[in-house]
Short mmCIF file of C-alpha atoms in Angstrom, two decimals:
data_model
loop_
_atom_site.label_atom_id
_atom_site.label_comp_id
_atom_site.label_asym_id
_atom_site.label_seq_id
_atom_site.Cartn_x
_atom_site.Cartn_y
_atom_site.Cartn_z
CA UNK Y 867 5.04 39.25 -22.09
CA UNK Y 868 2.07 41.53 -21.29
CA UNK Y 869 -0.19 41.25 -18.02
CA UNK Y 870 -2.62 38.81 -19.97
CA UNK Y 871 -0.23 36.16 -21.51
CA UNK Y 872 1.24 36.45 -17.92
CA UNK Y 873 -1.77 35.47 -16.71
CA UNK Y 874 -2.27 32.24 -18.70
CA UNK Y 875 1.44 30.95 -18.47
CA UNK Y 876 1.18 31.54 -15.11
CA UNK Y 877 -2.23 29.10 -14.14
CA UNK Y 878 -1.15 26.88 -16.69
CA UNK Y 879 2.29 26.29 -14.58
CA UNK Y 880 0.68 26.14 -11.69
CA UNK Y 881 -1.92 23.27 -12.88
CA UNK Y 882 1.18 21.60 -14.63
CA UNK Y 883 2.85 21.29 -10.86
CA UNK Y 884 0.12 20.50 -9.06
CA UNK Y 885 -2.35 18.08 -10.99
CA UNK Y 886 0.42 14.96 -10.65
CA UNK Y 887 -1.04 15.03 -7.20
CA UNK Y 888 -4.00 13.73 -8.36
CA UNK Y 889 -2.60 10.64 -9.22
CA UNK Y 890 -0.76 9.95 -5.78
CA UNK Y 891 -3.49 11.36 -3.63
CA UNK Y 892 -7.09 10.50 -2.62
CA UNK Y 893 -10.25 13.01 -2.74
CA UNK Y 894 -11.77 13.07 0.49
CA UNK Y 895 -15.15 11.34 -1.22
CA UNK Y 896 -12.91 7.95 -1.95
CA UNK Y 897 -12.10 7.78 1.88
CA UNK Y 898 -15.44 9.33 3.32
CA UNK Y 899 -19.27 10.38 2.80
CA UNK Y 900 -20.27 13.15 1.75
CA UNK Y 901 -22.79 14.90 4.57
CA UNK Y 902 -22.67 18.18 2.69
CA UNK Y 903 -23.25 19.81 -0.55
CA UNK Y 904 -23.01 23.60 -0.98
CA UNK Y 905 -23.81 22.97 -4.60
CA UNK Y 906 -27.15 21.91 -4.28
CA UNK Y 907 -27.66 24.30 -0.59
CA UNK Y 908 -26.33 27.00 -2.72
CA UNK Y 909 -24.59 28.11 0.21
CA UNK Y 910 -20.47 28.57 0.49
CA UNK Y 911 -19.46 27.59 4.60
CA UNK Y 912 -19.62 24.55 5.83
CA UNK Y 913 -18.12 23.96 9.15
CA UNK Y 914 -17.13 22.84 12.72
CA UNK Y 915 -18.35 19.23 12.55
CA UNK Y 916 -19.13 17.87 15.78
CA UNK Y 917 -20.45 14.17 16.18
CA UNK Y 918 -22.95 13.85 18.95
CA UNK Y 919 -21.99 11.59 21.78
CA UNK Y 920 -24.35 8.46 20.75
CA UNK Y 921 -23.31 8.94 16.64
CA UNK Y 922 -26.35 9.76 15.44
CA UNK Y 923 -26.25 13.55 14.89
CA UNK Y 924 -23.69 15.94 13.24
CA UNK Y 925 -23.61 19.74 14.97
CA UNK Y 926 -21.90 22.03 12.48
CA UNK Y 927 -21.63 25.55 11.14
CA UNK Y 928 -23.58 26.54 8.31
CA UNK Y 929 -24.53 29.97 6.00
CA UNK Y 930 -27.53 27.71 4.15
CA UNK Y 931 -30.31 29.18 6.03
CA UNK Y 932 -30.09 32.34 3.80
CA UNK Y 933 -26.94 33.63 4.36
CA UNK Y 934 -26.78 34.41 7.98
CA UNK Y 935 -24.65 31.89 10.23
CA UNK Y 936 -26.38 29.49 12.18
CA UNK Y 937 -25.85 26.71 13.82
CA UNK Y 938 -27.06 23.05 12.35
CA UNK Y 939 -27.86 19.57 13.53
CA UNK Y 940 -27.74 16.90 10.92
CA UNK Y 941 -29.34 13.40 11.51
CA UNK Y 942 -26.79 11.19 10.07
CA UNK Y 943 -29.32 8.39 9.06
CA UNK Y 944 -31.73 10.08 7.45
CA UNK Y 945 -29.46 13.34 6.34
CA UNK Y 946 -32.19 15.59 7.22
CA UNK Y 947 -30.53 18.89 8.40
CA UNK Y 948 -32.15 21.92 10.70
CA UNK Y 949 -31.24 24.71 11.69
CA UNK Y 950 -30.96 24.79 15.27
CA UNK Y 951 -30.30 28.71 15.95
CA UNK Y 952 -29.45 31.28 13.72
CA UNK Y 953 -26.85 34.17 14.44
CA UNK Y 954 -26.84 38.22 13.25
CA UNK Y 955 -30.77 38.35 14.17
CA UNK Y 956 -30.97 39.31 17.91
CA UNK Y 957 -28.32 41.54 19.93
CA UNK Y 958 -27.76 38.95 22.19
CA UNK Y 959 -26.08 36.45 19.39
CA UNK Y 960 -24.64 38.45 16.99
CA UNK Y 961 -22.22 36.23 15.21
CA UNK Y 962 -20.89 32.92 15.36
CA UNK Y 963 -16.76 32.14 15.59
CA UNK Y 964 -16.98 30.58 12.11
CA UNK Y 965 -13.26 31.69 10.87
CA UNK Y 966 -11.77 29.71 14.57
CA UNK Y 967 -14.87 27.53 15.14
CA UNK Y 968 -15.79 24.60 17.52
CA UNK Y 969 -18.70 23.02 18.68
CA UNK Y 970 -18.72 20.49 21.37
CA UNK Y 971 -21.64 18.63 22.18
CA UNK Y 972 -22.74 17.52 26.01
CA UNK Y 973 -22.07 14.12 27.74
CA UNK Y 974 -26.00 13.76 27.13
CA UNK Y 975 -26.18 15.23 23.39
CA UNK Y 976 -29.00 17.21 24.45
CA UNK Y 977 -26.86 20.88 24.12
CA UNK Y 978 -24.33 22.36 22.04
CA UNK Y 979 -21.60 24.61 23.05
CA UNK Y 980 -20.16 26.93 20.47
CA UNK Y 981 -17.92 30.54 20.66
CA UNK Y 982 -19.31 33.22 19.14
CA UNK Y 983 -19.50 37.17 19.75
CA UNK Y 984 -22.08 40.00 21.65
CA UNK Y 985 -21.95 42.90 23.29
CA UNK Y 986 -18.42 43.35 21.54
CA UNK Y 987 -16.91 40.26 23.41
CA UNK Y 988 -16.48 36.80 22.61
CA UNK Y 989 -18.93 34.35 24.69
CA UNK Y 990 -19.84 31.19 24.76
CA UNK Y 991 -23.41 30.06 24.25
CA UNK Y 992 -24.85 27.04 24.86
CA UNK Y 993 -27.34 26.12 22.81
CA UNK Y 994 -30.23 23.73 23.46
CA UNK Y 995 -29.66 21.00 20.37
CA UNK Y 996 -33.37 20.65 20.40
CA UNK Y 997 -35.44 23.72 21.15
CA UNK Y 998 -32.96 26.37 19.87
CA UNK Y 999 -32.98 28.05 23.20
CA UNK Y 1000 -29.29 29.39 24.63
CA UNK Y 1001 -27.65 30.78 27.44
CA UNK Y 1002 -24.90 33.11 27.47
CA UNK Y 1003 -21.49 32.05 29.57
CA UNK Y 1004 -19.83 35.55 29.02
CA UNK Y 1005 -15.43 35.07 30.84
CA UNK Y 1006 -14.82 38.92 29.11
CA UNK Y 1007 -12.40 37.82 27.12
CA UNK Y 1008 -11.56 39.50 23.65
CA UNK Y 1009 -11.13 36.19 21.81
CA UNK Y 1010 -12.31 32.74 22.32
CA UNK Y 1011 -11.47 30.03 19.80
CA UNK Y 1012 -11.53 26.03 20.44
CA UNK Y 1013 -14.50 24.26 22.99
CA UNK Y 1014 -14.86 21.66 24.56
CA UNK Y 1015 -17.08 20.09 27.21
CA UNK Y 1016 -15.52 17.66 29.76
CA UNK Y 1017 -16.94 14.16 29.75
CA UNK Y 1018 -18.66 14.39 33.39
CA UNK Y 1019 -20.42 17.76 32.28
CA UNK Y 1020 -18.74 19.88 34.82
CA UNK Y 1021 -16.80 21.90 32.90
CA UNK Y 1022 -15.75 23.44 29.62
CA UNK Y 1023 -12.71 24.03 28.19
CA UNK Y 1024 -11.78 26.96 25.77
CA UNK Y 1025 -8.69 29.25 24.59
CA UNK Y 1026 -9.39 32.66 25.08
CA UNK Y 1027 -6.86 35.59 25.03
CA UNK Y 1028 -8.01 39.05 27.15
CA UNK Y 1029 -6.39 41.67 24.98
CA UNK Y 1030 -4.40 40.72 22.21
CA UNK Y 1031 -1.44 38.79 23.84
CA UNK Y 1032 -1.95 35.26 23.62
CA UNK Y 1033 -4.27 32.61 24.23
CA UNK Y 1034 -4.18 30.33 27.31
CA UNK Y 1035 -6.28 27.46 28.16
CA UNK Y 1036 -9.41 28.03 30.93
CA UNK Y 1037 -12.03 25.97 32.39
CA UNK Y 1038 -15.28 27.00 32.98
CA UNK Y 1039 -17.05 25.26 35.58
CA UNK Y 1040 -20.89 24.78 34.59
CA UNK Y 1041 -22.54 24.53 37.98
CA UNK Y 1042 -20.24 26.81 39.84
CA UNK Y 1043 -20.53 29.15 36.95
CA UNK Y 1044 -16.42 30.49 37.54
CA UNK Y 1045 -13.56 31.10 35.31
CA UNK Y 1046 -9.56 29.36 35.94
CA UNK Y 1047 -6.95 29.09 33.95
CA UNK Y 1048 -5.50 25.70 33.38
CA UNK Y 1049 -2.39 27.01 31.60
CA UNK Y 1050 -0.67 30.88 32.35
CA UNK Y 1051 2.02 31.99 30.90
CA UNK Y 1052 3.69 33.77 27.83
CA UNK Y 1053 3.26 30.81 24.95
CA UNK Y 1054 0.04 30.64 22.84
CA UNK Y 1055 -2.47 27.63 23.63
CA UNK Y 1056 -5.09 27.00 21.53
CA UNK Y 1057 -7.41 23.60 21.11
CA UNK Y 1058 -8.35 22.20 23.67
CA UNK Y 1059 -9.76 18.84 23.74
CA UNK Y 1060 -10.32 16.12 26.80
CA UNK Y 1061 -9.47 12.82 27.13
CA UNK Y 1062 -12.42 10.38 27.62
CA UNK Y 1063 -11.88 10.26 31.50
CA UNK Y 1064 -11.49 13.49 32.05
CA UNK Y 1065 -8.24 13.34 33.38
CA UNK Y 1066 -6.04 15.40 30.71
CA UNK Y 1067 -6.93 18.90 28.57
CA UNK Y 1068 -5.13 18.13 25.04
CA UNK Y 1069 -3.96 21.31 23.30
CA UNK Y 1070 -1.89 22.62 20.62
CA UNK Y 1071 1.24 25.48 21.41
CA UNK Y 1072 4.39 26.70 20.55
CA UNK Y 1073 5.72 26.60 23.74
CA UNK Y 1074 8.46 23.66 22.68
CA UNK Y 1075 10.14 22.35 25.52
CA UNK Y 1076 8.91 25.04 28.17
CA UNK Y 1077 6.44 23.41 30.19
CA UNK Y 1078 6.61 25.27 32.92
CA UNK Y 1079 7.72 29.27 33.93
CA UNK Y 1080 9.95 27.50 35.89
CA UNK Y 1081 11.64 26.02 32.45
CA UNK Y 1082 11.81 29.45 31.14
CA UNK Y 1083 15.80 30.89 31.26
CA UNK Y 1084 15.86 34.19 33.06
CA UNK Y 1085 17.10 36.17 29.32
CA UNK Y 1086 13.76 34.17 27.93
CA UNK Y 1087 12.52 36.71 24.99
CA UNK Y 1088 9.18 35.72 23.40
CA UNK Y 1089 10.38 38.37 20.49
CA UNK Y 1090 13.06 35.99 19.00
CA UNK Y 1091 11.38 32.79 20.11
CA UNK Y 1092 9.63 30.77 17.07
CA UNK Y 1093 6.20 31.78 17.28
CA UNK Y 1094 4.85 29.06 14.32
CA UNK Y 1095 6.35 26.32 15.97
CA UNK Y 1096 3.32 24.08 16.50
CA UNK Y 1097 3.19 20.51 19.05
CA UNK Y 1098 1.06 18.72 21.71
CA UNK Y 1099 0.86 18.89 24.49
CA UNK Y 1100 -1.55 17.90 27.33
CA UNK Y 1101 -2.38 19.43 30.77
CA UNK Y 1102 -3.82 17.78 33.82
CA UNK Y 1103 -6.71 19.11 34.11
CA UNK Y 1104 -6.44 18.72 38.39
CA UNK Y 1105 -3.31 20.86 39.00
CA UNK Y 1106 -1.78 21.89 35.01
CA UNK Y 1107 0.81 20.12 34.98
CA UNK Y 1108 1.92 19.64 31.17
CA UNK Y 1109 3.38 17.14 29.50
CA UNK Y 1110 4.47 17.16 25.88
CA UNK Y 1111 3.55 14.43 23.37
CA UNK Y 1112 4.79 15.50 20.03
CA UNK Y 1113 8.31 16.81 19.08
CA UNK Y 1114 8.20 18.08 15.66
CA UNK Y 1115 7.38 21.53 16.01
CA UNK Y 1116 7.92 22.18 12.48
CA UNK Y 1117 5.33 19.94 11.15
CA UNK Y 1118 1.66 22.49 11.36
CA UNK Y 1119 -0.66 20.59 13.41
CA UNK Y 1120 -4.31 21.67 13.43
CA UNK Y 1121 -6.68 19.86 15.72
CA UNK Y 1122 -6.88 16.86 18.06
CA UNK Y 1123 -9.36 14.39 18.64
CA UNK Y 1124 -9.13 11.79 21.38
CA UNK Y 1125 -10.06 7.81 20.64
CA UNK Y 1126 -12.92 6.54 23.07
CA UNK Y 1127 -10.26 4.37 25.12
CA UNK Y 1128 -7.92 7.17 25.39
CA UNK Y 1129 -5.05 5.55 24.27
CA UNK Y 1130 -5.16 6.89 20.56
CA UNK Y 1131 -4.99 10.06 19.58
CA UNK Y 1132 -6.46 11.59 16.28
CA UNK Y 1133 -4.86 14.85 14.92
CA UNK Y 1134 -4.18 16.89 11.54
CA UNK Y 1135 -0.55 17.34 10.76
CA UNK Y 1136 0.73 18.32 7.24
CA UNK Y 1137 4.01 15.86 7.09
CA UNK Y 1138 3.80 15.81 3.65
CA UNK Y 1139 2.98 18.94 3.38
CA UNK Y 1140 -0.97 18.84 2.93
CA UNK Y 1141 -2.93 18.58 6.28
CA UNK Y 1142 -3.70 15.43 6.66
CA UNK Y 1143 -5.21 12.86 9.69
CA UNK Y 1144 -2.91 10.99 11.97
CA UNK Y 1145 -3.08 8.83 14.73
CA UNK Y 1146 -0.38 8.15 17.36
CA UNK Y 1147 -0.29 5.36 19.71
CA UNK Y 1148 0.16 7.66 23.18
CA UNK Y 1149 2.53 5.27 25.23
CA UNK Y 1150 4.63 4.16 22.36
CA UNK Y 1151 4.60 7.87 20.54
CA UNK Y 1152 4.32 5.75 17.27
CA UNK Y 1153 2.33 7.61 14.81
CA UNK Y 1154 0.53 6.69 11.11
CA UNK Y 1155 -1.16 7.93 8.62
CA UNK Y 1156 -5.07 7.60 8.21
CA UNK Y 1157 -5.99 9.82 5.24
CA UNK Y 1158 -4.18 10.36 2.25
CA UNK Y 1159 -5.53 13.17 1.20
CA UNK Y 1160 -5.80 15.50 -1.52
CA UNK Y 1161 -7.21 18.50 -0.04
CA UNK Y 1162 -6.46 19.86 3.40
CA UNK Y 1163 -8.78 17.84 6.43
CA UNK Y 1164 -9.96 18.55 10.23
CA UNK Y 1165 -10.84 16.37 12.43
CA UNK Y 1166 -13.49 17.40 14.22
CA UNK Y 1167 -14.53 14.97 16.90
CA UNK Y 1168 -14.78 10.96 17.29
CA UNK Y 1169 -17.77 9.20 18.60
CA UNK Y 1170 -17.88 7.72 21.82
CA UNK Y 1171 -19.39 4.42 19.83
CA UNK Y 1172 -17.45 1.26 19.13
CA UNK Y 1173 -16.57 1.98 16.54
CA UNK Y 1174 -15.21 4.87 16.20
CA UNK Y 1175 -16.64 7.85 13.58
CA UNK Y 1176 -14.82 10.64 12.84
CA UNK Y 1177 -16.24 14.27 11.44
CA UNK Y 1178 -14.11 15.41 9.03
CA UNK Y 1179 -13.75 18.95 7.41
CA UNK Y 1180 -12.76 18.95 3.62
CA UNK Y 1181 -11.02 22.75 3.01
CA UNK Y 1182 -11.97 21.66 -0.86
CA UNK Y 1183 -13.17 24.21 -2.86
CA UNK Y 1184 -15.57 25.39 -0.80
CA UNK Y 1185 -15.80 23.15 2.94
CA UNK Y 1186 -18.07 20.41 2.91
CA UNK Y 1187 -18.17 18.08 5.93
CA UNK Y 1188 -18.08 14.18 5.45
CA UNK Y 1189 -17.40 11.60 8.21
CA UNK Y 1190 -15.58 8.56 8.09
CA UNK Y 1191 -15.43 5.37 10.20
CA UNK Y 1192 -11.06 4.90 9.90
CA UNK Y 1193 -10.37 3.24 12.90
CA UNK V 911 -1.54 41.07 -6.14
CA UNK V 912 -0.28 43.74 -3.70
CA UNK V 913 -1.86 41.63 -1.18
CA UNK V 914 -0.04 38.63 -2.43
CA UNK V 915 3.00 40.75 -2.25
CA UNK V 916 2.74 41.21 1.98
CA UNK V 917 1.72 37.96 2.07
CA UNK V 918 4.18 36.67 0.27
CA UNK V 919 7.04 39.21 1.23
CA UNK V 920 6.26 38.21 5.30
CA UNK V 921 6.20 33.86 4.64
CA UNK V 922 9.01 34.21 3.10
CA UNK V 923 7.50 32.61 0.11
CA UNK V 924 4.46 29.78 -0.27
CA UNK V 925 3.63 28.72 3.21
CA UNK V 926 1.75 24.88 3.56
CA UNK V 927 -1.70 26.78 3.97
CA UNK V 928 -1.58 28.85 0.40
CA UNK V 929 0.12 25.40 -1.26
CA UNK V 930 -2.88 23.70 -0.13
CA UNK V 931 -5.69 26.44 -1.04
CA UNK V 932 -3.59 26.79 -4.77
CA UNK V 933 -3.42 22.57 -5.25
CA UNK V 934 -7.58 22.69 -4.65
CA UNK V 935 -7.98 25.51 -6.89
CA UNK V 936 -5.74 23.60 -9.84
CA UNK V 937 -7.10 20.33 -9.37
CA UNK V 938 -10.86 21.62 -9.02
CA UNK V 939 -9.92 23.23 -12.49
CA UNK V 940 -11.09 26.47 -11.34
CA UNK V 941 -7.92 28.55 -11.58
CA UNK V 942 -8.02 30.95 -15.23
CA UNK V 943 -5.27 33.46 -14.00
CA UNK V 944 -4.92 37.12 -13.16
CA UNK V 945 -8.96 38.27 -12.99
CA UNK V 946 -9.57 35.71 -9.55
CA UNK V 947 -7.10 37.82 -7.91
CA UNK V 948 -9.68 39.31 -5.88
CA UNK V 949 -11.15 38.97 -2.27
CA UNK V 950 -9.08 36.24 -0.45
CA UNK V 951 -8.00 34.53 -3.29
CA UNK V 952 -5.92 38.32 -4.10
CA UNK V 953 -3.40 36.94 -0.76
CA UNK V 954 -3.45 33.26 -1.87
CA UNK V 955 -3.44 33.65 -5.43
CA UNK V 956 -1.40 36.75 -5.40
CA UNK V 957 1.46 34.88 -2.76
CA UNK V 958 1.32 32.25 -5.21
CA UNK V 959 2.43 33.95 -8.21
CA UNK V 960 5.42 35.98 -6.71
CA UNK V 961 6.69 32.98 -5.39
CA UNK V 962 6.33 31.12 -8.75
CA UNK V 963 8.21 34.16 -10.38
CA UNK V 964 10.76 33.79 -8.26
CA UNK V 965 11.00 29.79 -8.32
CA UNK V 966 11.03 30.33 -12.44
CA UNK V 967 12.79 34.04 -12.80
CA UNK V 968 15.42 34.26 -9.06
CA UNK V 969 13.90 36.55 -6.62
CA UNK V 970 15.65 39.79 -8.18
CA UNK V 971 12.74 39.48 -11.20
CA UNK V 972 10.47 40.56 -8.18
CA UNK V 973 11.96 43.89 -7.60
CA UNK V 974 12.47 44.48 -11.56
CA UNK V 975 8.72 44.23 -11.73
CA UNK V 976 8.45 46.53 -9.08
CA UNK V 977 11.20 49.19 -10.60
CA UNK V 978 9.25 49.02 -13.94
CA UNK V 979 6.21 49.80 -12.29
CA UNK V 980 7.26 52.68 -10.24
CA UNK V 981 8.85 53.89 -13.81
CA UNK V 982 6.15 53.32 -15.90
CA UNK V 983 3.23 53.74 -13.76
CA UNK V 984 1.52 50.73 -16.10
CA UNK V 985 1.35 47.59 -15.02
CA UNK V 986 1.07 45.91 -18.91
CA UNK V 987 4.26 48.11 -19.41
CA UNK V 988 5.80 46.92 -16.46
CA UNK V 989 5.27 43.24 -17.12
CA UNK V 990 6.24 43.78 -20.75
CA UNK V 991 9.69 45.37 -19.23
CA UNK V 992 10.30 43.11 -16.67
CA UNK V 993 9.37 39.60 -18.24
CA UNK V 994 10.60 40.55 -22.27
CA UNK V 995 9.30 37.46 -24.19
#
């Protein structure tokens, strides 16, 4: 069998295995709308999705505005899109964190922040959702991934690394304009997210059952320790203390999103082997499935509404961003 | 495919991420074979096939292809050697 009738056998297997799925899966259009179309914007990312605080806007990632990354603000009723600020076309924003995005929006909706890079380090801008304008919060890091404002507008959280080690969890506090870390020590924390009050920083790590340095045995080696192993955990944000919520550190889990009253939490996990959204009761631990999804999803955010609206990310072929109202 | 290879050779096989990424390609009916091994789809694609030779074949067919390519220096050759009708 030469190279080309290798070829064939080979993607006809591979559609053999994998189109049964079709029948015991959903596409992410039969549970959720469509906000995107990189068809018809002739444009390939798609990202980030971040519901504004009263539900009316989407924030969110985008290459449409001719191939450059910038950053957009949909109005979900009308689904009139603009580009709010563009990266790659001033020194001072160079490039936005599109490949480990987030956008978090304000307790007022009025500005956006979002991780990108300048001056060869990863900052944090925050963006005026209206005017474009930005500001530059710059904690020299080397990498910053996950943001997220607190709910009072004090503070932000993010996972940033300074030099290739691993990422821990800091604060930022707006007014005071200083730097703290909220987690410190060898494990990887990445994600953050807050509960509505503002009482608790959710994150994801692969710290298992080491909470604390404390926990660690004195012949600890991070070497042999299982770097992929992926659970919940969240921090107080007043004095770091952690507590861990799930214990399957096997199953990949992706992002978190808090429910409105706090007591539900929203997050990707790929149980079945395709990342998909669940939601766990957080004094009972019981968790359930919300999606049943074909393709792999994100969870991006939940409204602070009544009901509650979740962003979601579709990974399918390219991303396209929908929301859905599942709860 | 030398991409799919490492990525392939350091999962130890298809990882949840590159199942997902392959399942959208098949379903979206955009996957024709060999020629779309290029850019990132050369480490998805690529970690795909190796570990569907080795589900189909046992992981030894993987270093057969190898030792026909290092002794033929043609990869048509090699895959003619390694997977004979």
């Amino acid at each position: 069998m030469n190279v080309k009738d290798m070829s064939e056998r080979w993607a006809k297997e591979e559609k053999k295995y994998y189109f049964p799925d079709v029948g015991k899966y959903e596409y992410v259009e039969d549970y959720a709308k469509r906000l995107t179309n990189h068809q018809k914007d002739d444009n390939f990312y798609n990202t980030s999705p971040a519901v504004s605080p009263n539900g009316e806007l989407v924030a969110y990632i985008s290459d449409k505005g001719g191939g450059t990354f910038g950053v957009w603000v949909m109005n979900l009723k009308t689904k009139e899109s603009r580009e709010v600020v563009s990266s790659g076309r001033s020194t001072d924003f160079e490039e936005l964190n599109f490949l480990t995005p987030g956008i978090s929006w304000n307790p007022k909706g009025t500005k956006l922040a979002v991780g990108g890079k300048a001056a060869g380090q990863d900052v944090i801008y925050i963006v005026d959702a209206v005017s474009g304008d930005y500001e530059r919060i710059v904690p020299k890091m080397q990498t910053i991934g996950g943001v997220a404002w607190s709910p009072d507008g004090r503070k932000i959280a993010f996972d940033a690394d300074t030099g290739g080690k691993h990422t821990d969890i800091y604060l930022y506090d707006v007014f005071k304009k200083t730097t703290s870390k909220l987690t410190n020590d060898i494990f990887t924390d990445r994600s953050p997210v807050w509960s509505p009050d503002g009482t608790y920083v959710y994150f994801i790590s692969d710290r298992k059952q080491y909470l604390s340095v404390r926990d660690l045995p004195s012949d600890f080696d991070i070497a042999k320790h299982d770097v992929d192993a992926r659970d919940i955990y969240r921090a107080q944000a007043a004095t770091g203390e952690i507590e861990r919520i799930t214990t399957d550190p096997d199953v990949g889990k992706y992002s978190i999103a808090i429910a409105p009253k706090g007591n539900t939490m929203l997050y990707v996990a790929d149980y079945n082997g395709i990342s998909n959204l669940w939601k766990m009761d957080l004094e009972s631990k019981n968790r359930a499935p919300l999606t049943n999804s074909l393709h792999e999803v994100s969870p991006k955010s939940v409204t602070h509404t009544q009901r509650s609206l979740v962003s979601l990310q579709s990974h399918q072929n390219p991303n396209h961003i929908a929301t859905a109202t599942l709860m | 495919m030398n991409e799919g290879f490492a990525e392939y050779s350091s999962a130890g096989g298809l990882d949840v991420k590159t199942d997902m990424f392959m399942r959208d390609v098949a379903v979206s009916e955009y996957l024709r074979g060999f020629d779309q091994l290029q850019g990132y789809f050369a480490y998805r694609g690529g970690q795909a096939f190796w570990s569907w030779v080795e589900k189909t074949y046992g992981q030894a067919k993987i270093g057969v292809v190898f030792n026909a390519l290092r002794m033929t220096r043609d990869i048509d050759q090699a895959f003619m050697s390694a997977f004979k009708a």
